[in-house]
Coordinates of C-alpha atoms in Angstrom, one line a residue:
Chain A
X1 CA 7.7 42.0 14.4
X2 CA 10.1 39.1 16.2
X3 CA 10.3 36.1 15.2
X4 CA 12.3 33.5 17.7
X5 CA 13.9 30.3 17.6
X6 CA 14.7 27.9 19.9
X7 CA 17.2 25.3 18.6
X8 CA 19.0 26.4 15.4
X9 CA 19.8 23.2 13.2
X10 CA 18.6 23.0 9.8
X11 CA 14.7 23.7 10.1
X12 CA 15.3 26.8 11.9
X13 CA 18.3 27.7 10.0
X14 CA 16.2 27.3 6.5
X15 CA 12.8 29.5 7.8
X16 CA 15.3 32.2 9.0
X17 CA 17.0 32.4 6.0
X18 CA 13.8 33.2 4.4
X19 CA 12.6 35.6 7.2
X20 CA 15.7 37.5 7.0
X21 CA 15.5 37.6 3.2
X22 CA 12.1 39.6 4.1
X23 CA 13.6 42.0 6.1
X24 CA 11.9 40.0 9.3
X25 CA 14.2 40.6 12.3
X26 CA 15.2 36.7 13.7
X27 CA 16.1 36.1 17.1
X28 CA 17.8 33.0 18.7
X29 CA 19.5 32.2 22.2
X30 CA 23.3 30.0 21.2
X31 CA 24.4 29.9 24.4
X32 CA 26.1 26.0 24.9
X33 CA 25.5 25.3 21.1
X34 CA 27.7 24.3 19.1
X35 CA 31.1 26.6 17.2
X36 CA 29.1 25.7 14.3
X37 CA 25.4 27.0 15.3
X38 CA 27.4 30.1 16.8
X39 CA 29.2 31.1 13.7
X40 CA 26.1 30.6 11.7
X41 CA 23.7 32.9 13.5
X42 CA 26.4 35.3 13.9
X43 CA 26.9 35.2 10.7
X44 CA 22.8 35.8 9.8
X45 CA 23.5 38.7 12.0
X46 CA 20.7 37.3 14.3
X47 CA 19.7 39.2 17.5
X48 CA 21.8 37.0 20.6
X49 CA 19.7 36.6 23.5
X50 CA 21.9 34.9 26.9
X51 CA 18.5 32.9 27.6
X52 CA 16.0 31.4 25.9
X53 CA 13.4 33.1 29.0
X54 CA 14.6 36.3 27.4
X55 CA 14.1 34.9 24.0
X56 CA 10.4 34.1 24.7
X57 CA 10.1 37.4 26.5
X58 CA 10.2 39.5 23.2
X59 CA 9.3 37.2 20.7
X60 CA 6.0 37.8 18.7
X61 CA 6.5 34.3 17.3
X62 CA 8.5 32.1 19.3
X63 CA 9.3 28.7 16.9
X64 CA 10.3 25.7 18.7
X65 CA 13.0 23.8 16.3
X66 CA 14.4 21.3 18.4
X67 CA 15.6 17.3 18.7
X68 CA 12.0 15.4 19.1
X69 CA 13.0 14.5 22.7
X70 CA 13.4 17.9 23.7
X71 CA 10.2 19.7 23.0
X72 CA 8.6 18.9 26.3
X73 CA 11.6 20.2 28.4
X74 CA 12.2 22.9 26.4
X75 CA 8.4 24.1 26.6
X76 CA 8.7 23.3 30.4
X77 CA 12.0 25.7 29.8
X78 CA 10.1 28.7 28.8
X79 CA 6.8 28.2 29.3
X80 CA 6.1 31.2 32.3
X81 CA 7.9 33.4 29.9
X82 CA 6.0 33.4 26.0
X83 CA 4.8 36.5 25.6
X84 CA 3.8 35.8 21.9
X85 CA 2.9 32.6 20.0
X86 CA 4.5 29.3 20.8
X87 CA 5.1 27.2 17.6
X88 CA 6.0 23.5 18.3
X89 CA 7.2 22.4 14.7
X90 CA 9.1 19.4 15.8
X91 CA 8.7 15.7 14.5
X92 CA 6.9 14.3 17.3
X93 CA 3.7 12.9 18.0
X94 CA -0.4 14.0 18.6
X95 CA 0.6 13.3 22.7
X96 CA 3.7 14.8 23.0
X97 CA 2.6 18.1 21.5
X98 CA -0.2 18.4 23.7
X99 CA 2.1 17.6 26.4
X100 CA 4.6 20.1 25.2
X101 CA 1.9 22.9 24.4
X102 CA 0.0 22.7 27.3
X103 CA 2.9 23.7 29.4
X104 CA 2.8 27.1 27.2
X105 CA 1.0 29.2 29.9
X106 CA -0.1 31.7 28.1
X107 CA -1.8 29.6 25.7
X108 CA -1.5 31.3 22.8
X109 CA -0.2 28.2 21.0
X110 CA 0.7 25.9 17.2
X111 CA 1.1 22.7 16.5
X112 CA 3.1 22.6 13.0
X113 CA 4.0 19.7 10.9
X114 CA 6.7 20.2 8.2
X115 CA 5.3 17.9 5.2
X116 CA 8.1 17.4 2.2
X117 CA 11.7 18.1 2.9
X118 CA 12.9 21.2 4.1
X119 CA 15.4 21.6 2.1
X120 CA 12.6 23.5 0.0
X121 CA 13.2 26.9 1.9
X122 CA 10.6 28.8 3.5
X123 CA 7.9 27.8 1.4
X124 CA 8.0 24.4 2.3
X125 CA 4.0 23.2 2.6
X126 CA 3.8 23.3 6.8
X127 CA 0.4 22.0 8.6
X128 CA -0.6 23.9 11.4
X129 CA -3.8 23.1 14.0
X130 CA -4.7 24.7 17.3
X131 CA -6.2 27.5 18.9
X132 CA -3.4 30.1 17.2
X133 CA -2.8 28.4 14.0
X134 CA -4.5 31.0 12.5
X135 CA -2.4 33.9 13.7
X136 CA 0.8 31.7 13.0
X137 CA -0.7 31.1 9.2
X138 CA 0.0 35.5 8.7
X139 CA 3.0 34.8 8.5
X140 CA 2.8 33.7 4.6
X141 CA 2.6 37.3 3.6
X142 CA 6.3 36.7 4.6
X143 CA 6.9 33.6 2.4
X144 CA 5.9 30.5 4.4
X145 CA 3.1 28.0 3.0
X146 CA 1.4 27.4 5.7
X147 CA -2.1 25.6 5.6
X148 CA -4.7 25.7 9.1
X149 CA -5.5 22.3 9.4
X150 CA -8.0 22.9 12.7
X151 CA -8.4 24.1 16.1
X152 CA -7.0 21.1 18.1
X153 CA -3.8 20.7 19.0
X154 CA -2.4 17.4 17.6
X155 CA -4.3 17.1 14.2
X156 CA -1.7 18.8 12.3
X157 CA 1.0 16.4 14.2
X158 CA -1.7 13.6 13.6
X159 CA -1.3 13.8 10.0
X160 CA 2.1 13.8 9.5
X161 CA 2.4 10.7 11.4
X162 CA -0.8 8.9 9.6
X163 CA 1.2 9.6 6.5
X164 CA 4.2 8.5 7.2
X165 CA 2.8 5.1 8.4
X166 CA 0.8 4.4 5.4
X167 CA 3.8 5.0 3.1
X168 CA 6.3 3.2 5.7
X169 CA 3.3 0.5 5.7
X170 CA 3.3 0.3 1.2
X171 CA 6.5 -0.4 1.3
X172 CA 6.8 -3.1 3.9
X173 CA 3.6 -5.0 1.8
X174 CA 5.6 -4.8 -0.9
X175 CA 8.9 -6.2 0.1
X176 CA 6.9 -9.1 2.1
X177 CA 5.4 -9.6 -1.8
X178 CA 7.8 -9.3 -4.0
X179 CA 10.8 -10.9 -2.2
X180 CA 8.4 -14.6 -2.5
X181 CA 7.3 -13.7 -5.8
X182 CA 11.5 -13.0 -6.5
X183 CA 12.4 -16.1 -5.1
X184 CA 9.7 -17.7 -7.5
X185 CA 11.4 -16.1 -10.9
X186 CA 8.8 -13.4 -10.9
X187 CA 9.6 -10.7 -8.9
X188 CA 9.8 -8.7 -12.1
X189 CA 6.2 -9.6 -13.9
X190 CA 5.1 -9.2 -9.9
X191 CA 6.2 -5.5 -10.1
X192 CA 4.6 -4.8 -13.9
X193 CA 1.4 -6.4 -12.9
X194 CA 1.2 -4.4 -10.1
X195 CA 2.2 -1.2 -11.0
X196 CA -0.1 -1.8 -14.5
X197 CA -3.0 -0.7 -11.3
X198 CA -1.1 1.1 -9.6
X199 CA -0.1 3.8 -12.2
X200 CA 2.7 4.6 -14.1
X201 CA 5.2 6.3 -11.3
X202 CA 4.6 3.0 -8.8
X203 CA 7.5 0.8 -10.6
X204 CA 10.0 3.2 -10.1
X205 CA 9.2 4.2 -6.5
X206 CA 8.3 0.4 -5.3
X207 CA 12.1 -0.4 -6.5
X208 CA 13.6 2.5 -4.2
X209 CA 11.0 1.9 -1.5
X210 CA 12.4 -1.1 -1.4
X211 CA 15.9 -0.5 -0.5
X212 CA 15.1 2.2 2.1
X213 CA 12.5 -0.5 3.8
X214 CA 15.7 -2.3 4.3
X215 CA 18.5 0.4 5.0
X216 CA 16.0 2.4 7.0
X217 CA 14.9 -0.8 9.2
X218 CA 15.7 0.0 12.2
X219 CA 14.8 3.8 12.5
X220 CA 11.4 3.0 10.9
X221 CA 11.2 0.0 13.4
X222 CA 11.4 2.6 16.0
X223 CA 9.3 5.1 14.3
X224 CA 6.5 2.9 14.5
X225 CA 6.2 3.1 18.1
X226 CA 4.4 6.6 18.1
X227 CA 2.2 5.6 15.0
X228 CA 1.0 2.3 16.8
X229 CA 0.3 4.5 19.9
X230 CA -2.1 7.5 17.9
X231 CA -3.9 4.3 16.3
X232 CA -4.7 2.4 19.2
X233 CA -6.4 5.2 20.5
X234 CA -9.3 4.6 17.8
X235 CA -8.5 0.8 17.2
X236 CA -6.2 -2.0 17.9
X237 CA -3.8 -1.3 14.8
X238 CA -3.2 -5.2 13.4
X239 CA -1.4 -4.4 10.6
X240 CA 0.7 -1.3 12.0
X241 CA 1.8 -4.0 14.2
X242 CA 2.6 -6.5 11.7
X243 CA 4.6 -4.0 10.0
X244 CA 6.6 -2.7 13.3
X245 CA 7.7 -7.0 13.5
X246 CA 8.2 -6.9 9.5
X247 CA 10.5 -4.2 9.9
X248 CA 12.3 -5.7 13.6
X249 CA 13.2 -8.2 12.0
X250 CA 14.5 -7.0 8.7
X251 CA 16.8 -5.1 10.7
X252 CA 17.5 -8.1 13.2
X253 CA 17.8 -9.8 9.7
X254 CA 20.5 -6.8 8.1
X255 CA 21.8 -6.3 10.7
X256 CA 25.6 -5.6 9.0
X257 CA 24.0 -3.8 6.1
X258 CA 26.4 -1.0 5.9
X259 CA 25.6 0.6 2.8
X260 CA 22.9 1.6 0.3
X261 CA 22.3 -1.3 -2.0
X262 CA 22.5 -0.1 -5.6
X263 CA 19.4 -1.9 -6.7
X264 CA 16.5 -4.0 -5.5
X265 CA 18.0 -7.3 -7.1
X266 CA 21.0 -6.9 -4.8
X267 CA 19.5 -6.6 -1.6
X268 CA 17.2 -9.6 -2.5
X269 CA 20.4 -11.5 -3.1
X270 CA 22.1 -11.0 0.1
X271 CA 18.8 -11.8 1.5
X272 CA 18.4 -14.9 -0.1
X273 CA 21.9 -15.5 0.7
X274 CA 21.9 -14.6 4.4
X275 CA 19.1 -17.3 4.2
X276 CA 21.1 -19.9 3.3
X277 CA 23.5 -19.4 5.7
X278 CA 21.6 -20.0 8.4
Chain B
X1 CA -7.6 -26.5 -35.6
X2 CA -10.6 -27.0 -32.9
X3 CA -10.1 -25.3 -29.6
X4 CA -12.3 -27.2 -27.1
X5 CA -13.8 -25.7 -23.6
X6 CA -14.5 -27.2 -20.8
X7 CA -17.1 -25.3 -18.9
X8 CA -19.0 -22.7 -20.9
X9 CA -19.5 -19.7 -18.3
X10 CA -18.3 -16.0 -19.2
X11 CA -14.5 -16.7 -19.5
X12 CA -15.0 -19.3 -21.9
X13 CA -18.2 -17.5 -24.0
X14 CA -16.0 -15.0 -24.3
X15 CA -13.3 -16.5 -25.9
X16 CA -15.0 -18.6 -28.2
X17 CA -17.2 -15.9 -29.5
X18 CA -13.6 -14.3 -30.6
X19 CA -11.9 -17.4 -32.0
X20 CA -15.3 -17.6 -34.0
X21 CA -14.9 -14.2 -35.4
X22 CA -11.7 -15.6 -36.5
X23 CA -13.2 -18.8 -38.2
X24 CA -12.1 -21.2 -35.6
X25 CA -13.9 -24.4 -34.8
X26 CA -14.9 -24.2 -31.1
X27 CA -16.8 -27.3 -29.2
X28 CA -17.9 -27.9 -26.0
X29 CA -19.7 -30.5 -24.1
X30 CA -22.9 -29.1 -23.0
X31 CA -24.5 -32.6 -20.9
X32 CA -26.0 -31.8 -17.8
X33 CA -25.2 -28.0 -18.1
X34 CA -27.8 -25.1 -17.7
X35 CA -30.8 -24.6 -20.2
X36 CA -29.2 -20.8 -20.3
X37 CA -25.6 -22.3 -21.2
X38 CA -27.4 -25.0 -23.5
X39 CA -28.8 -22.2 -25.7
X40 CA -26.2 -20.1 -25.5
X41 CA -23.8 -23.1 -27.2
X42 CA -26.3 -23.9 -29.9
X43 CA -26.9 -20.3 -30.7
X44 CA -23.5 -19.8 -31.7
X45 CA -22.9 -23.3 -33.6
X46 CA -20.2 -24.9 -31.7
X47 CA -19.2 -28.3 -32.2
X48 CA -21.2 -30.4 -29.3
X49 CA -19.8 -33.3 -27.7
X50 CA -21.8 -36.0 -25.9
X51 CA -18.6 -36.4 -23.3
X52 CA -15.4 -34.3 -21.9
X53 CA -13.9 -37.3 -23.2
X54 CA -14.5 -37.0 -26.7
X55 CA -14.3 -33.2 -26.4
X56 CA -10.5 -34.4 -24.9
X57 CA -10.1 -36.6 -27.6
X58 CA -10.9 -34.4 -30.7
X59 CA -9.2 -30.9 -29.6
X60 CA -6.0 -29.0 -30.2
X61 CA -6.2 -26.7 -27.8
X62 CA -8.3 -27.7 -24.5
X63 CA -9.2 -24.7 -22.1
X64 CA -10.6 -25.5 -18.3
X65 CA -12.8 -22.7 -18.0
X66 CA -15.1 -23.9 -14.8
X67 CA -15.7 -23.0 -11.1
X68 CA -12.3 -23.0 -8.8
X69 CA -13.5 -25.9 -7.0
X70 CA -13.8 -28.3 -9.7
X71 CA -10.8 -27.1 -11.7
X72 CA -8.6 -30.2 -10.4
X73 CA -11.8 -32.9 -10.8
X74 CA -12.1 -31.9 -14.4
X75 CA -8.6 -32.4 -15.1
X76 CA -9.0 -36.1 -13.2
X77 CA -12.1 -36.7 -15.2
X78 CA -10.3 -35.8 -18.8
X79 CA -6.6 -36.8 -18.0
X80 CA -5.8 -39.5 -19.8
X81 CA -7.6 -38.6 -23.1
X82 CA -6.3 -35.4 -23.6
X83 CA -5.1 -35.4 -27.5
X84 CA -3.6 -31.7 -27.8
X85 CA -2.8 -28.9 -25.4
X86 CA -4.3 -28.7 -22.2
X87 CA -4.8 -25.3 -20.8
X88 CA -6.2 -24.2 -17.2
X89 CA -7.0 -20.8 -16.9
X90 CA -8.8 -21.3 -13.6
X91 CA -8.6 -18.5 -11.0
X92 CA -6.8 -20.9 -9.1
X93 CA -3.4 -21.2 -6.6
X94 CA -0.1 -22.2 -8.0
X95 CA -0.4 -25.6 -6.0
X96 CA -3.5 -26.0 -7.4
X97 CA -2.9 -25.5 -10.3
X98 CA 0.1 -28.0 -9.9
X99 CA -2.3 -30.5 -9.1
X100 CA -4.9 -30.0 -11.3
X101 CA -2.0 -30.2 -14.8
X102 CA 0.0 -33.3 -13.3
X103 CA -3.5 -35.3 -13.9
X104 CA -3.0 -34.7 -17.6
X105 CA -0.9 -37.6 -18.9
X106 CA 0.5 -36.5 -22.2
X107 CA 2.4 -33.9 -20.3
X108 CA 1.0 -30.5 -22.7
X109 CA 0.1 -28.4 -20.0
X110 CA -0.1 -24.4 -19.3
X111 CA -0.8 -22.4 -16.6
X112 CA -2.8 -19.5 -17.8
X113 CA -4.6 -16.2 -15.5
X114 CA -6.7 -13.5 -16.8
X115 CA -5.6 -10.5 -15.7
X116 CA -8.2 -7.7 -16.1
X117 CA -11.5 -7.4 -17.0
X118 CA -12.7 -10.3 -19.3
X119 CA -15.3 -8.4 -20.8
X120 CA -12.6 -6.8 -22.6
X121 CA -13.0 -9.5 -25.3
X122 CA -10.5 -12.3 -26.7
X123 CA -8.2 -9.5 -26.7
X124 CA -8.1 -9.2 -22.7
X125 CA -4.5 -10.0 -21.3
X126 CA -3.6 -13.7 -20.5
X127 CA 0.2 -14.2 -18.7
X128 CA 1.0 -18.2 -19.4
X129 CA 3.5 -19.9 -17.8
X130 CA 4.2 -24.3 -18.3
X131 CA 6.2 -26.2 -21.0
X132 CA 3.8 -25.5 -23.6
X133 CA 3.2 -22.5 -22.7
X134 CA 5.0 -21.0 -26.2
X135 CA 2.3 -23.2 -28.2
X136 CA -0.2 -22.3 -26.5
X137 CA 0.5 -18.4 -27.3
X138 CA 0.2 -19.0 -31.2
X139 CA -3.2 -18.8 -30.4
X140 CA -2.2 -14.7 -30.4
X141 CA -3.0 -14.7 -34.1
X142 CA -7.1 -15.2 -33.6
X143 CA -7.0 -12.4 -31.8
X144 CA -5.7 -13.6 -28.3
X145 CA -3.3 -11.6 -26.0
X146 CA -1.0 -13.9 -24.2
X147 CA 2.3 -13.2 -22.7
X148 CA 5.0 -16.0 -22.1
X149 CA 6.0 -15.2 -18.5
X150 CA 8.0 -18.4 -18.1
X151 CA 8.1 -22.3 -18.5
X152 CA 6.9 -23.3 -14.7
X153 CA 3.5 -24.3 -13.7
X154 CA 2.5 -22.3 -11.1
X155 CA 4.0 -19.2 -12.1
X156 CA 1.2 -17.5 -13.8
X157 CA -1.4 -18.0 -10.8
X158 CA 1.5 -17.2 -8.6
X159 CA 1.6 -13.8 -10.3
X160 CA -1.8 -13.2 -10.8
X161 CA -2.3 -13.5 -6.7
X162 CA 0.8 -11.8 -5.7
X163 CA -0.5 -9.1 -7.8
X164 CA -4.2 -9.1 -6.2
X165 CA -2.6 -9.8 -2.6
X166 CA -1.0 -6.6 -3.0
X167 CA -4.4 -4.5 -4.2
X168 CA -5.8 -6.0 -0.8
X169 CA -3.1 -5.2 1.3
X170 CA -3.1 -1.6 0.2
X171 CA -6.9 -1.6 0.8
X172 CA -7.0 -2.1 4.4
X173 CA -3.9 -0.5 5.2
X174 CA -6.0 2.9 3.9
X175 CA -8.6 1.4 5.9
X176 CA -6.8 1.0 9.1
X177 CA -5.2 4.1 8.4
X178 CA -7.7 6.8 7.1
X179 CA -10.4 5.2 10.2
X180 CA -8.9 6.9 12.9
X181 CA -8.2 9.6 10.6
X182 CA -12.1 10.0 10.7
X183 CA -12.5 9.5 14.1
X184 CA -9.8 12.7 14.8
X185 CA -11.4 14.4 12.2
X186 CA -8.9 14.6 10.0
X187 CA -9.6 11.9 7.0
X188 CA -9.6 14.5 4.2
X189 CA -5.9 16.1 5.3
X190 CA -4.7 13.0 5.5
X191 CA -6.0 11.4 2.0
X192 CA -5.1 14.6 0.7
X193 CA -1.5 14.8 1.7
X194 CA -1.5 10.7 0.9
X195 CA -2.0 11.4 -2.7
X196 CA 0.9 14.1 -3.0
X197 CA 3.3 11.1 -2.4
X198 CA 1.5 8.4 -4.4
X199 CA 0.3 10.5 -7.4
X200 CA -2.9 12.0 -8.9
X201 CA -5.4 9.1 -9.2
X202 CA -4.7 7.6 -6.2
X203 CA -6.9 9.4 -3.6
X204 CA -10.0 8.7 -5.7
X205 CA -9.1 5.1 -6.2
X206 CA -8.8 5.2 -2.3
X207 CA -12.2 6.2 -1.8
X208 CA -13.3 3.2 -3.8
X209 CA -11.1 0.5 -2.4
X210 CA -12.3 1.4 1.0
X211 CA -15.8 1.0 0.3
X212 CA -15.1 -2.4 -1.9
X213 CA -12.8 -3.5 1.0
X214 CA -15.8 -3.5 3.5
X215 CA -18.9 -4.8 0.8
X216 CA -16.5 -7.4 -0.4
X217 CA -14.8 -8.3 3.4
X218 CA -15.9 -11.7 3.5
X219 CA -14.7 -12.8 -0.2
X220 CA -11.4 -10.8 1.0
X221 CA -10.7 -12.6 4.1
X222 CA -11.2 -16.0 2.7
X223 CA -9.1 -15.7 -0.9
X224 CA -6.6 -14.6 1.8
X225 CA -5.7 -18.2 2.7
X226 CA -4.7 -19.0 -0.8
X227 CA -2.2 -15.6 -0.4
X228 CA -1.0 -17.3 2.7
X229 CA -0.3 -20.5 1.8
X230 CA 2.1 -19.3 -1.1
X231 CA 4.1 -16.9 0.8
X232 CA 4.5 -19.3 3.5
X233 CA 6.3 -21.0 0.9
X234 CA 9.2 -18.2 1.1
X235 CA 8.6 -16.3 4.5
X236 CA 6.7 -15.8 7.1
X237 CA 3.8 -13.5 5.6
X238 CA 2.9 -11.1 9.0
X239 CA 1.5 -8.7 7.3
X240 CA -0.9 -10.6 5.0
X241 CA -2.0 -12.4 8.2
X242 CA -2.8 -8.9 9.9
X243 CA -4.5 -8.5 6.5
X244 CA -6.8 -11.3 6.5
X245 CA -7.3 -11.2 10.5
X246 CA -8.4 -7.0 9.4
X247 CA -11.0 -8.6 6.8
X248 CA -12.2 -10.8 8.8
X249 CA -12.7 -8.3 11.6
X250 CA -14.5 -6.2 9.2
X251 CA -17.2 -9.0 7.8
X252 CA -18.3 -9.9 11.8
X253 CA -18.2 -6.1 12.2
X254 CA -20.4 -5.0 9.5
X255 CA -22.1 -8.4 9.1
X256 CA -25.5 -6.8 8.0
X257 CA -23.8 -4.9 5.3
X258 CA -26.4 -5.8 2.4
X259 CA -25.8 -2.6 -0.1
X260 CA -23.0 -1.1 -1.0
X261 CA -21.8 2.4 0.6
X262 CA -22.4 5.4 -1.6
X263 CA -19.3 6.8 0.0
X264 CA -16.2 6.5 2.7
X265 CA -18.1 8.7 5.3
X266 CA -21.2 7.0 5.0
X267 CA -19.5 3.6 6.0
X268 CA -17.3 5.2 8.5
X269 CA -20.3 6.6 10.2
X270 CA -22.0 3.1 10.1
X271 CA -18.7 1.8 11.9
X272 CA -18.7 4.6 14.7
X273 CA -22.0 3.6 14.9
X274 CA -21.7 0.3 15.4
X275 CA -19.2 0.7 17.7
X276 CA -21.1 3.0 20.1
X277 CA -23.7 0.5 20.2
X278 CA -21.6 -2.0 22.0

């Protein structure tokens, strides 16, 4: 059996590891990547292909592991050519992998969602849906942690995304509460009284949701795009839209915030400060 | 000591049945009140007063216990005759609240929210904020549970709706969320994976808050003004405005909603329904 990538950064680096590990043979295509890709995968003593059409050609599993705006023009790439299964496991959204898969002649084809950070190895928990995902889900004999989600392409990329938005959408509610209830004195009865319903983990995890909100502004600003798109397919998303302003202007708001605030406290105090300024 | 109520529903039966365990003298003023409440007074032997005046008069510690409405009229009505501590434990706003104690003259005022379940007893947690907000906690030896949380009116309520602004905003976020979810077929995956970030109890608290979010819409979407108004104090509050205009949404939508859900689905089917039919 061959298993393919296309793109080598750190997802497919990570599942090859683990496929080589069980004596899987990995194939890639580095042609006009980068010294440091190169030495990698010859280093992995991967199989070279010149092209990724030859790639697709003789892979049984062909994983696409790319930058988010590549995955339709790579599967435009190499779509004639899959002979096997066509994996889309990039961080995109429900339309772009339908775009993306239906240009997969063949149609033997995944949609995969990576959920929790990949820095786990190969048995990082990965979503799959579509009319292959069940084929694609074999390949935990080899040490993946794969779980079929469905049949339909886009409900495994679907989830990911509804995930994301609900936690990126706690922790915007919760700055836009506690920074009032901070400039009121209270900020930290606020955060007991809260987390006295929310259970016992929520204290710690609303202070450090806090400070991403704000670091992470502009890239969850951004983020929110795709999220607001899925939802207004069933309903006009209010409050995903509220949020995608909340976090706008945070970031508008930041703008110079160059590093990490140490604590919660901080960042409300530059806040307050930039306030004041005004 | 006599502590005095004014009003004699659940919050203040409640109490006084506990300061009576203790051997405290509790009155009341029981004119023009229910035969239930009537009965209810003599059966336990309180003190009875023909007037809130003379109950004002005569008692240490004086508790507003009445209807959110007519928390600021009683505190007009009693004002000047208040002898001992005046307490307003009123589910009330912090401006409210503000209004209501500057009507008592002598100036011994607190700011007191339940927070929980008052069936819990005399032992159910009270935060207190106001200048006599440290007297009023003494009151910890019969039995009470008060915490100090600082010596501001207004800071107490402020809290105690920060806290419950947050439990709605988390409510229809899942809502807005975990719908489409449904409609894509993918609700459960979604909750599921939901819950590994925001711990164990949370997905079947999440079942409930969406069914209480959509019996209790109406309620929701007009306590949501009172949220509002504070955190226009500090910010503007998008989100919570999303919020409320999401309740409100929900009440016209399901405006013949006269039992409870037995589950998520159940309602979630009603919705589609209701949507088809349009």
């Amino acid at each position: 059996m061959k298993i393919g990538f296309i793109g080598f950064g750190e997802v497919a680096l990570t599942l090859a590891s683990g496929f080589l590990m069980h004596g899987i043979e990995v194939s890639t295509c580095i042609k006009d990547r980068s010294q440091k890709t190169q030495k990698t995968a010859k280093k992995l003593e991967l199989n070279l292909y010149e092209s990724n059409r030859e790639l697709a050609e003789t892979s049984d599993f062909l994983i696409s592991a790319v930058t988010p705006s590549s995955a339709i023009k790579i599967a435009q790439d190499v779509g004639e050519y899959v002979k096997g299964i066509y994996i889309d496991i990039n961080n995109i959204s429900p339309s772009t992998a339908k775009k993306a898969l239906s240009l997969i002649k063949n149609g033997k084809i995944v949609d995969a969602s990576i959920i929790g950070p990949v820095r786990k190895g190969i048995n990082v928990p990965i979503i799959a849906s579509g009319p292959f995902a069940d084929e694609f889900s074999k390949l935990n004999e080899y040490g993946m942690n794969i779980t079929v989600i469905g049949s339909n392409i886009g409900q495994a990329s679907a989830i990911k995304i509804l995930r994301s938005s609900f936690t990126k959408g706690i922790s915007a509610l919760l700055f836009e509460t506690l920074y009032p209830a901070y400039e009121m004195g209270i900020d930290k009865e606020v955060l007991k009284y809260i987390s006295e319903t929310e259970g016992e983990e929520f204290k710690e995890s609303a202070k450090s949701r806090i400070i991403s909100s704000a670091f992470h502004a502009k890239r969850r600003y951004e983020e929110m795009n795709e999220i607001i798109e899925l939802l207004e397919e069933t309903e006009d998303p209010k409050i995903n839209k509220a949020i995608q302003d909340f976090y706008k202007e945070l970031h508008e708001k930041l703008d110079n915030l160059d590093k990490r605030p140490e604590n919660y406290l901080e960042l409300f105090e530059l806040i307050k400060k930039l306030k004041n300024h005004q």
